[in-house]
């Protein structure tokens, strides 16, 4: 990035990952503009960070499913971390609710940034969803790396009969491809870095008033902690949200990361059975409500987290710590709501 003082726009700043990215930037005394659809959420993000009033401002953006321009949001900033994208499986129209907004968000941010010559780098939160090929099975053992792309076609992603889980994978793939294509064709004054994390877990620092509103990935952990059946384990890969936030900021700051795509993942693997075991051991007071059963950890293939560790300096948190930190907080939220 340029040597001038960084001022970074973070989209999706009032979401699970985005708020951690905001905090990681603030911790380093970097000025942040946090973009959100809801000014109320934006103000509550700011109010929860009284130490950083001078370093944090909020900008409201419209939903990406409506025609939007992000020109005002990128004004004066020197870099962008584009986190915002729909991540929910609770949709009825794959194309309208997942794929089009994901694409529109990436296009709007790149087009706006291309008008601001101070923007030198854009980091985009893609996903392992844009990497995974569900038809690839072990044995023999194999390792996914940042070179892999999911083979879904656009038509398959948007089809009515396609499940939202698969459509989401399409939304991440096509939005990421759009970004790489933009840079190649338009040759803007910035480069991009894309990060492809698998399931992201960890404590919540964004505005949230009840456990029912948890983001999609943490909601799966909460299912186990609240005594529901174990969710289906789609992948055994995960990363702690705090480590992912470090990866975003390092990807923004390290000149040599420009033009690269990283898979950011812990070397440990997980299953919801393992989550249940950790909760039973660490939280004896809710031990009895955890569903019986067993879900083994699938350890037949790998995902490369070493490259991100080496090139972005990420040190991965252990799974037990992540689960503990999340459950502790979710339980206090549950308690606070019950006593209201
Ligand atoms: N959590 C994971 O396991 C995981 C794994 C891999 C990749 N990712 C990616 O990480 C990013 C953040 O996800 P998250 O887990 O933090 O989920 P989240 O808490 O639901 O956050 C999503 C963010 O995107 C914004 N957003 C969603 N739909 C939008 C739309 N139609 N128009 C404008 N903004 C929209 C939301 O804005 P508001 O705050 O204004 O509501 C929110 O801040 C997404 O790109 C997701 O694909 C997540």
PDB file of N, CA, C and O and ligand atoms in Angstrom, residues 11-18 35-38 41 61-65 82-87 97 101 125-128 168 172 196-201 206 215-218 244, ligand 1:
ATOM      1  N   UNK A  11     -16.558  -2.944   4.147  1.00  0.00           N
ATOM      2  CA  UNK A  11     -17.980  -3.224   3.912  1.00  0.00           C
ATOM      3  C   UNK A  11     -18.362  -4.430   4.770  1.00  0.00           C
ATOM      4  O   UNK A  11     -17.505  -5.218   5.161  1.00  0.00           O
ATOM      5  N   UNK A  12     -19.635  -4.547   5.061  1.00  0.00           N
ATOM      6  CA  UNK A  12     -20.079  -5.652   5.924  1.00  0.00           C
ATOM      7  C   UNK A  12     -19.567  -5.472   7.342  1.00  0.00           C
ATOM      8  O   UNK A  12     -19.436  -6.431   8.105  1.00  0.00           O
ATOM      9  N   UNK A  13     -19.302  -4.212   7.722  1.00  0.00           N
ATOM     10  CA  UNK A  13     -18.647  -3.925   9.001  1.00  0.00           C
ATOM     11  C   UNK A  13     -19.521  -4.257  10.205  1.00  0.00           C
ATOM     12  O   UNK A  13     -19.010  -4.440  11.306  1.00  0.00           O
ATOM     13  N   UNK A  14     -20.828  -4.316  10.007  1.00  0.00           N
ATOM     14  CA  UNK A  14     -21.695  -4.646  11.142  1.00  0.00           C
ATOM     15  C   UNK A  14     -22.076  -6.125  11.130  1.00  0.00           C
ATOM     16  O   UNK A  14     -22.983  -6.552  11.828  1.00  0.00           O
ATOM     17  N   UNK A  15     -21.351  -6.908  10.321  1.00  0.00           N
ATOM     18  CA  UNK A  15     -21.547  -8.367  10.318  1.00  0.00           C
ATOM     19  C   UNK A  15     -20.485  -9.040  11.180  1.00  0.00           C
ATOM     20  O   UNK A  15     -19.585  -8.377  11.724  1.00  0.00           O
ATOM     21  N   UNK A  16     -20.573 -10.351  11.281  1.00  0.00           N
ATOM     22  CA  UNK A  16     -19.696 -11.144  12.161  1.00  0.00           C
ATOM     23  C   UNK A  16     -18.212 -10.937  11.843  1.00  0.00           C
ATOM     24  O   UNK A  16     -17.417 -10.523  12.684  1.00  0.00           O
ATOM     25  N   UNK A  17     -17.819 -11.190  10.598  1.00  0.00           N
ATOM     26  CA  UNK A  17     -16.396 -11.092  10.235  1.00  0.00           C
ATOM     27  C   UNK A  17     -15.976  -9.621  10.111  1.00  0.00           C
ATOM     28  O   UNK A  17     -14.919  -9.218  10.598  1.00  0.00           O
ATOM     29  N   UNK A  18     -16.828  -8.828   9.475  1.00  0.00           N
ATOM     30  CA  UNK A  18     -16.495  -7.425   9.228  1.00  0.00           C
ATOM     31  C   UNK A  18     -16.152  -6.674  10.504  1.00  0.00           C
ATOM     32  O   UNK A  18     -15.195  -5.885  10.541  1.00  0.00           O
ATOM     33  N   UNK A  35     -18.918   0.468   6.570  1.00  0.00           N
ATOM     34  CA  UNK A  35     -20.129   0.545   5.758  1.00  0.00           C
ATOM     35  C   UNK A  35     -21.160  -0.460   6.257  1.00  0.00           C
ATOM     36  O   UNK A  35     -20.840  -1.605   6.569  1.00  0.00           O
ATOM     37  N   UNK A  36     -22.404  -0.006   6.322  1.00  0.00           N
ATOM     38  CA  UNK A  36     -23.485  -0.856   6.805  1.00  0.00           C
ATOM     39  C   UNK A  36     -24.785  -0.450   6.114  1.00  0.00           C
ATOM     40  O   UNK A  36     -24.917   0.693   5.671  1.00  0.00           O
ATOM     41  N   UNK A  37     -25.721  -1.388   6.046  1.00  0.00           N
ATOM     42  CA  UNK A  37     -27.037  -1.021   5.506  1.00  0.00           C
ATOM     43  C   UNK A  37     -27.861  -0.298   6.557  1.00  0.00           C
ATOM     44  O   UNK A  37     -28.809   0.402   6.247  1.00  0.00           O
ATOM     45  N   UNK A  38     -27.513  -0.520   7.827  1.00  0.00           N
ATOM     46  CA  UNK A  38     -28.335   0.012   8.909  1.00  0.00           C
ATOM     47  C   UNK A  38     -27.544   1.003   9.754  1.00  0.00           C
ATOM     48  O   UNK A  38     -26.613   0.620  10.464  1.00  0.00           O
ATOM     49  N   UNK A  41     -27.357   0.055  13.391  1.00  0.00           N
ATOM     50  CA  UNK A  41     -26.307  -0.932  13.718  1.00  0.00           C
ATOM     51  C   UNK A  41     -24.930  -0.256  13.684  1.00  0.00           C
ATOM     52  O   UNK A  41     -24.060  -0.533  14.496  1.00  0.00           O
ATOM     53  N   UNK A  61     -24.922   2.259   3.330  1.00  0.00           N
ATOM     54  CA  UNK A  61     -24.998   1.856   1.918  1.00  0.00           C
ATOM     55  C   UNK A  61     -26.331   1.147   1.703  1.00  0.00           C
ATOM     56  O   UNK A  61     -26.920   0.636   2.650  1.00  0.00           O
ATOM     57  N   UNK A  62     -26.769   1.126   0.437  1.00  0.00           N
ATOM     58  CA  UNK A  62     -28.049   0.447   0.184  1.00  0.00           C
ATOM     59  C   UNK A  62     -27.804  -1.040  -0.034  1.00  0.00           C
ATOM     60  O   UNK A  62     -26.687  -1.471  -0.324  1.00  0.00           O
ATOM     61  N   UNK A  63     -28.859  -1.807   0.095  1.00  0.00           N
ATOM     62  CA  UNK A  63     -28.787  -3.242  -0.152  1.00  0.00           C
ATOM     63  C   UNK A  63     -28.301  -3.469  -1.590  1.00  0.00           C
ATOM     64  O   UNK A  63     -28.723  -2.769  -2.508  1.00  0.00           O
ATOM     65  N   UNK A  64     -27.421  -4.440  -1.767  1.00  0.00           N
ATOM     66  CA  UNK A  64     -26.854  -4.682  -3.101  1.00  0.00           C
ATOM     67  C   UNK A  64     -27.890  -5.235  -4.091  1.00  0.00           C
ATOM     68  O   UNK A  64     -27.592  -5.378  -5.273  1.00  0.00           O
ATOM     69  N   UNK A  65     -29.073  -5.570  -3.611  1.00  0.00           N
ATOM     70  CA  UNK A  65     -30.083  -6.042  -4.558  1.00  0.00           C
ATOM     71  C   UNK A  65     -30.777  -4.858  -5.240  1.00  0.00           C
ATOM     72  O   UNK A  65     -31.557  -5.035  -6.165  1.00  0.00           O
ATOM     73  N   UNK A  82     -13.490  -5.603   1.393  1.00  0.00           N
ATOM     74  CA  UNK A  82     -14.885  -5.832   0.998  1.00  0.00           C
ATOM     75  C   UNK A  82     -15.348  -7.178   1.558  1.00  0.00           C
ATOM     76  O   UNK A  82     -15.070  -8.229   0.994  1.00  0.00           O
ATOM     77  N   UNK A  83     -16.065  -7.097   2.669  1.00  0.00           N
ATOM     78  CA  UNK A  83     -16.518  -8.302   3.360  1.00  0.00           C
ATOM     79  C   UNK A  83     -17.971  -8.617   3.018  1.00  0.00           C
ATOM     80  O   UNK A  83     -18.376  -9.779   2.976  1.00  0.00           O
ATOM     81  N   UNK A  84     -18.767  -7.574   2.750  1.00  0.00           N
ATOM     82  CA  UNK A  84     -20.221  -7.746   2.628  1.00  0.00           C
ATOM     83  C   UNK A  84     -20.625  -8.648   1.471  1.00  0.00           C
ATOM     84  O   UNK A  84     -20.143  -8.493   0.353  1.00  0.00           O
ATOM     85  N   UNK A  85     -21.500  -9.570   1.756  1.00  0.00           N
ATOM     86  CA  UNK A  85     -22.101 -10.436   0.747  1.00  0.00           C
ATOM     87  C   UNK A  85     -23.162 -11.240   1.471  1.00  0.00           C
ATOM     88  O   UNK A  85     -22.992 -11.529   2.660  1.00  0.00           O
ATOM     89  N   UNK A  86     -24.258 -11.590   0.794  1.00  0.00           N
ATOM     90  CA  UNK A  86     -25.271 -12.356   1.530  1.00  0.00           C
ATOM     91  C   UNK A  86     -24.753 -13.730   1.929  1.00  0.00           C
ATOM     92  O   UNK A  86     -24.242 -14.463   1.077  1.00  0.00           O
ATOM     93  N   UNK A  87     -24.818 -14.036   3.230  1.00  0.00           N
ATOM     94  CA  UNK A  87     -24.459 -15.376   3.695  1.00  0.00           C
ATOM     95  C   UNK A  87     -25.595 -15.894   4.559  1.00  0.00           C
ATOM     96  O   UNK A  87     -25.623 -15.742   5.762  1.00  0.00           O
ATOM     97  N   UNK A  97     -31.627 -13.362  -4.302  1.00  0.00           N
ATOM     98  CA  UNK A  97     -31.216 -13.080  -2.922  1.00  0.00           C
ATOM     99  C   UNK A  97     -29.742 -13.392  -2.649  1.00  0.00           C
ATOM    100  O   UNK A  97     -29.164 -12.859  -1.718  1.00  0.00           O
ATOM    101  N   UNK A 101     -26.973 -10.098  -5.681  1.00  0.00           N
ATOM    102  CA  UNK A 101     -26.383  -9.124  -4.741  1.00  0.00           C
ATOM    103  C   UNK A 101     -24.883  -9.333  -4.529  1.00  0.00           C
ATOM    104  O   UNK A 101     -24.137  -8.356  -4.380  1.00  0.00           O
ATOM    105  N   UNK A 125     -13.341 -10.699   0.764  1.00  0.00           N
ATOM    106  CA  UNK A 125     -13.644 -11.927   1.487  1.00  0.00           C
ATOM    107  C   UNK A 125     -14.400 -12.854   0.541  1.00  0.00           C
ATOM    108  O   UNK A 125     -15.588 -12.685   0.313  1.00  0.00           O
ATOM    109  N   UNK A 126     -13.665 -13.798  -0.035  1.00  0.00           N
ATOM    110  CA  UNK A 126     -14.351 -14.822  -0.819  1.00  0.00           C
ATOM    111  C   UNK A 126     -14.624 -15.968   0.147  1.00  0.00           C
ATOM    112  O   UNK A 126     -14.939 -15.733   1.323  1.00  0.00           O
ATOM    113  N   UNK A 127     -14.466 -17.201  -0.285  1.00  0.00           N
ATOM    114  CA  UNK A 127     -14.822 -18.309   0.609  1.00  0.00           C
ATOM    115  C   UNK A 127     -14.267 -19.614   0.063  1.00  0.00           C
ATOM    116  O   UNK A 127     -14.041 -19.752  -1.149  1.00  0.00           O
ATOM    117  N   UNK A 128     -14.109 -20.565   0.953  1.00  0.00           N
ATOM    118  CA  UNK A 128     -13.804 -21.933   0.516  1.00  0.00           C
ATOM    119  C   UNK A 128     -14.928 -22.444  -0.390  1.00  0.00           C
ATOM    120  O   UNK A 128     -14.715 -23.326  -1.219  1.00  0.00           O
ATOM    121  N   UNK A 168     -25.251 -20.601  -2.730  1.00  0.00           N
ATOM    122  CA  UNK A 168     -24.298 -19.726  -2.015  1.00  0.00           C
ATOM    123  C   UNK A 168     -22.886 -19.957  -2.559  1.00  0.00           C
ATOM    124  O   UNK A 168     -22.127 -19.008  -2.793  1.00  0.00           O
ATOM    125  N   UNK A 172     -20.395 -17.027  -4.271  1.00  0.00           N
ATOM    126  CA  UNK A 172     -19.018 -16.675  -3.914  1.00  0.00           C
ATOM    127  C   UNK A 172     -18.088 -16.858  -5.113  1.00  0.00           C
ATOM    128  O   UNK A 172     -17.204 -16.050  -5.369  1.00  0.00           O
ATOM    129  N   UNK A 196     -10.081 -16.975   0.970  1.00  0.00           N
ATOM    130  CA  UNK A 196     -11.095 -18.035   0.865  1.00  0.00           C
ATOM    131  C   UNK A 196     -11.133 -18.870   2.146  1.00  0.00           C
ATOM    132  O   UNK A 196     -10.563 -19.969   2.188  1.00  0.00           O
ATOM    133  N   UNK A 197     -11.776 -18.357   3.184  1.00  0.00           N
ATOM    134  CA  UNK A 197     -11.852 -19.126   4.431  1.00  0.00           C
ATOM    135  C   UNK A 197     -12.959 -20.173   4.366  1.00  0.00           C
ATOM    136  O   UNK A 197     -13.964 -19.967   3.686  1.00  0.00           O
ATOM    137  N   UNK A 198     -12.788 -21.289   5.107  1.00  0.00           N
ATOM    138  CA  UNK A 198     -13.903 -22.235   5.228  1.00  0.00           C
ATOM    139  C   UNK A 198     -14.848 -21.737   6.327  1.00  0.00           C
ATOM    140  O   UNK A 198     -15.010 -20.532   6.466  1.00  0.00           O
ATOM    141  N   UNK A 199     -15.442 -22.613   7.142  1.00  0.00           N
ATOM    142  CA  UNK A 199     -16.345 -22.159   8.202  1.00  0.00           C
ATOM    143  C   UNK A 199     -15.573 -21.264   9.177  1.00  0.00           C
ATOM    144  O   UNK A 199     -14.459 -21.599   9.581  1.00  0.00           O
ATOM    145  N   UNK A 200     -16.185 -20.151   9.517  1.00  0.00           N
ATOM    146  CA  UNK A 200     -15.534 -19.196  10.416  1.00  0.00           C
ATOM    147  C   UNK A 200     -16.312 -19.181  11.734  1.00  0.00           C
ATOM    148  O   UNK A 200     -17.527 -18.988  11.738  1.00  0.00           O
ATOM    149  N   UNK A 201     -15.598 -19.415  12.822  1.00  0.00           N
ATOM    150  CA  UNK A 201     -16.238 -19.453  14.135  1.00  0.00           C
ATOM    151  C   UNK A 201     -15.531 -18.498  15.084  1.00  0.00           C
ATOM    152  O   UNK A 201     -14.358 -18.173  14.885  1.00  0.00           O
ATOM    153  N   UNK A 206     -19.963  -7.870  16.748  1.00  0.00           N
ATOM    154  CA  UNK A 206     -20.853  -6.962  16.014  1.00  0.00           C
ATOM    155  C   UNK A 206     -22.158  -6.795  16.794  1.00  0.00           C
ATOM    156  O   UNK A 206     -22.444  -7.588  17.692  1.00  0.00           O
ATOM    157  N   UNK A 215     -24.982 -15.099  13.150  1.00  0.00           N
ATOM    158  CA  UNK A 215     -24.655 -15.328  11.735  1.00  0.00           C
ATOM    159  C   UNK A 215     -24.659 -16.827  11.449  1.00  0.00           C
ATOM    160  O   UNK A 215     -24.552 -17.653  12.363  1.00  0.00           O
ATOM    161  N   UNK A 216     -24.763 -17.168  10.173  1.00  0.00           N
ATOM    162  CA  UNK A 216     -24.970 -18.561   9.730  1.00  0.00           C
ATOM    163  C   UNK A 216     -23.962 -19.553  10.333  1.00  0.00           C
ATOM    164  O   UNK A 216     -24.358 -20.604  10.836  1.00  0.00           O
ATOM    165  N   UNK A 217     -22.669 -19.246  10.319  1.00  0.00           N
ATOM    166  CA  UNK A 217     -21.698 -20.251  10.782  1.00  0.00           C
ATOM    167  C   UNK A 217     -21.745 -20.436  12.300  1.00  0.00           C
ATOM    168  O   UNK A 217     -21.787 -21.571  12.798  1.00  0.00           O
ATOM    169  N   UNK A 218     -21.783 -19.346  13.060  1.00  0.00           N
ATOM    170  CA  UNK A 218     -21.866 -19.494  14.513  1.00  0.00           C
ATOM    171  C   UNK A 218     -23.198 -20.109  14.927  1.00  0.00           C
ATOM    172  O   UNK A 218     -23.280 -20.773  15.963  1.00  0.00           O
ATOM    173  N   UNK A 244      -8.750 -14.766  11.051  1.00  0.00           N
ATOM    174  CA  UNK A 244      -9.152 -14.329   9.710  1.00  0.00           C
ATOM    175  C   UNK A 244      -9.073 -12.799   9.597  1.00  0.00           C
ATOM    176  O   UNK A 244      -8.690 -12.267   8.546  1.00  0.00           O
TER     177      UNK A 244
HETATM  178  N1  LIG B   1     -18.990 -16.992   8.420  1.00  0.00           N
HETATM  179  C1  LIG B   1     -18.419 -17.886   7.628  1.00  0.00           C
HETATM  180  O1  LIG B   1     -18.310 -19.066   7.986  1.00  0.00           O
HETATM  181  C2  LIG B   1     -17.863 -17.477   6.308  1.00  0.00           C
HETATM  182  C3  LIG B   1     -17.010 -18.363   5.634  1.00  0.00           C
HETATM  183  C4  LIG B   1     -16.443 -17.989   4.427  1.00  0.00           C
HETATM  184  C5  LIG B   1     -16.734 -16.758   3.880  1.00  0.00           C
HETATM  185  N2  LIG B   1     -17.600 -15.920   4.518  1.00  0.00           N
HETATM  186  C6  LIG B   1     -17.882 -14.633   3.887  1.00  0.00           C
HETATM  187  O2  LIG B   1     -17.611 -13.608   4.832  1.00  0.00           O
HETATM  188  C7  LIG B   1     -18.450 -12.476   4.575  1.00  0.00           C
HETATM  189  C8  LIG B   1     -19.123 -12.044   5.852  1.00  0.00           C
HETATM  190  O3  LIG B   1     -19.903 -13.085   6.355  1.00  0.00           O
HETATM  191  P1  LIG B   1     -20.296 -13.178   7.896  1.00  0.00           P
HETATM  192  O4  LIG B   1     -20.084 -14.561   8.328  1.00  0.00           O
HETATM  193  O5  LIG B   1     -19.687 -12.070   8.626  1.00  0.00           O
HETATM  194  O6  LIG B   1     -21.872 -12.999   7.785  1.00  0.00           O
HETATM  195  P2  LIG B   1     -22.839 -11.873   8.315  1.00  0.00           P
HETATM  196  O7  LIG B   1     -22.630 -11.634   9.755  1.00  0.00           O
HETATM  197  O8  LIG B   1     -24.178 -12.283   7.843  1.00  0.00           O
HETATM  198  O9  LIG B   1     -22.357 -10.595   7.545  1.00  0.00           O
HETATM  199  C9  LIG B   1     -22.688 -10.347   6.215  1.00  0.00           C
HETATM  200  C10 LIG B   1     -22.458  -8.880   5.955  1.00  0.00           C
HETATM  201  O10 LIG B   1     -22.746  -8.619   4.589  1.00  0.00           O
HETATM  202  C11 LIG B   1     -23.712  -7.599   4.490  1.00  0.00           C
HETATM  203  N3  LIG B   1     -24.701  -7.963   3.481  1.00  0.00           N
HETATM  204  C12 LIG B   1     -25.336  -9.160   3.366  1.00  0.00           C
HETATM  205  N4  LIG B   1     -26.192  -9.120   2.353  1.00  0.00           N
HETATM  206  C13 LIG B   1     -26.101  -7.882   1.795  1.00  0.00           C
HETATM  207  C14 LIG B   1     -26.766  -7.247   0.726  1.00  0.00           C
HETATM  208  N5  LIG B   1     -27.696  -7.864  -0.010  1.00  0.00           N
HETATM  209  N6  LIG B   1     -26.458  -5.952   0.465  1.00  0.00           N
HETATM  210  C15 LIG B   1     -25.523  -5.305   1.212  1.00  0.00           C
HETATM  211  N7  LIG B   1     -24.867  -5.869   2.240  1.00  0.00           N
HETATM  212  C16 LIG B   1     -25.159  -7.138   2.531  1.00  0.00           C
HETATM  213  C17 LIG B   1     -24.384  -7.493   5.845  1.00  0.00           C
HETATM  214  O11 LIG B   1     -24.696  -6.131   5.994  1.00  0.00           O
HETATM  215  P3  LIG B   1     -25.471  -5.451   7.219  1.00  0.00           P
HETATM  216  O12 LIG B   1     -24.504  -5.478   8.384  1.00  0.00           O
HETATM  217  O13 LIG B   1     -25.741  -4.100   6.740  1.00  0.00           O
HETATM  218  O14 LIG B   1     -26.670  -6.300   7.494  1.00  0.00           O
HETATM  219  C18 LIG B   1     -23.354  -8.004   6.804  1.00  0.00           C
HETATM  220  O15 LIG B   1     -22.597  -6.974   7.342  1.00  0.00           O
HETATM  221  C19 LIG B   1     -19.385 -12.887   3.445  1.00  0.00           C
HETATM  222  O16 LIG B   1     -18.804 -12.434   2.239  1.00  0.00           O
HETATM  223  C20 LIG B   1     -19.331 -14.408   3.490  1.00  0.00           C
HETATM  224  O17 LIG B   1     -19.605 -14.977   2.247  1.00  0.00           O
HETATM  225  C21 LIG B   1     -18.172 -16.243   5.708  1.00  0.00           C
END
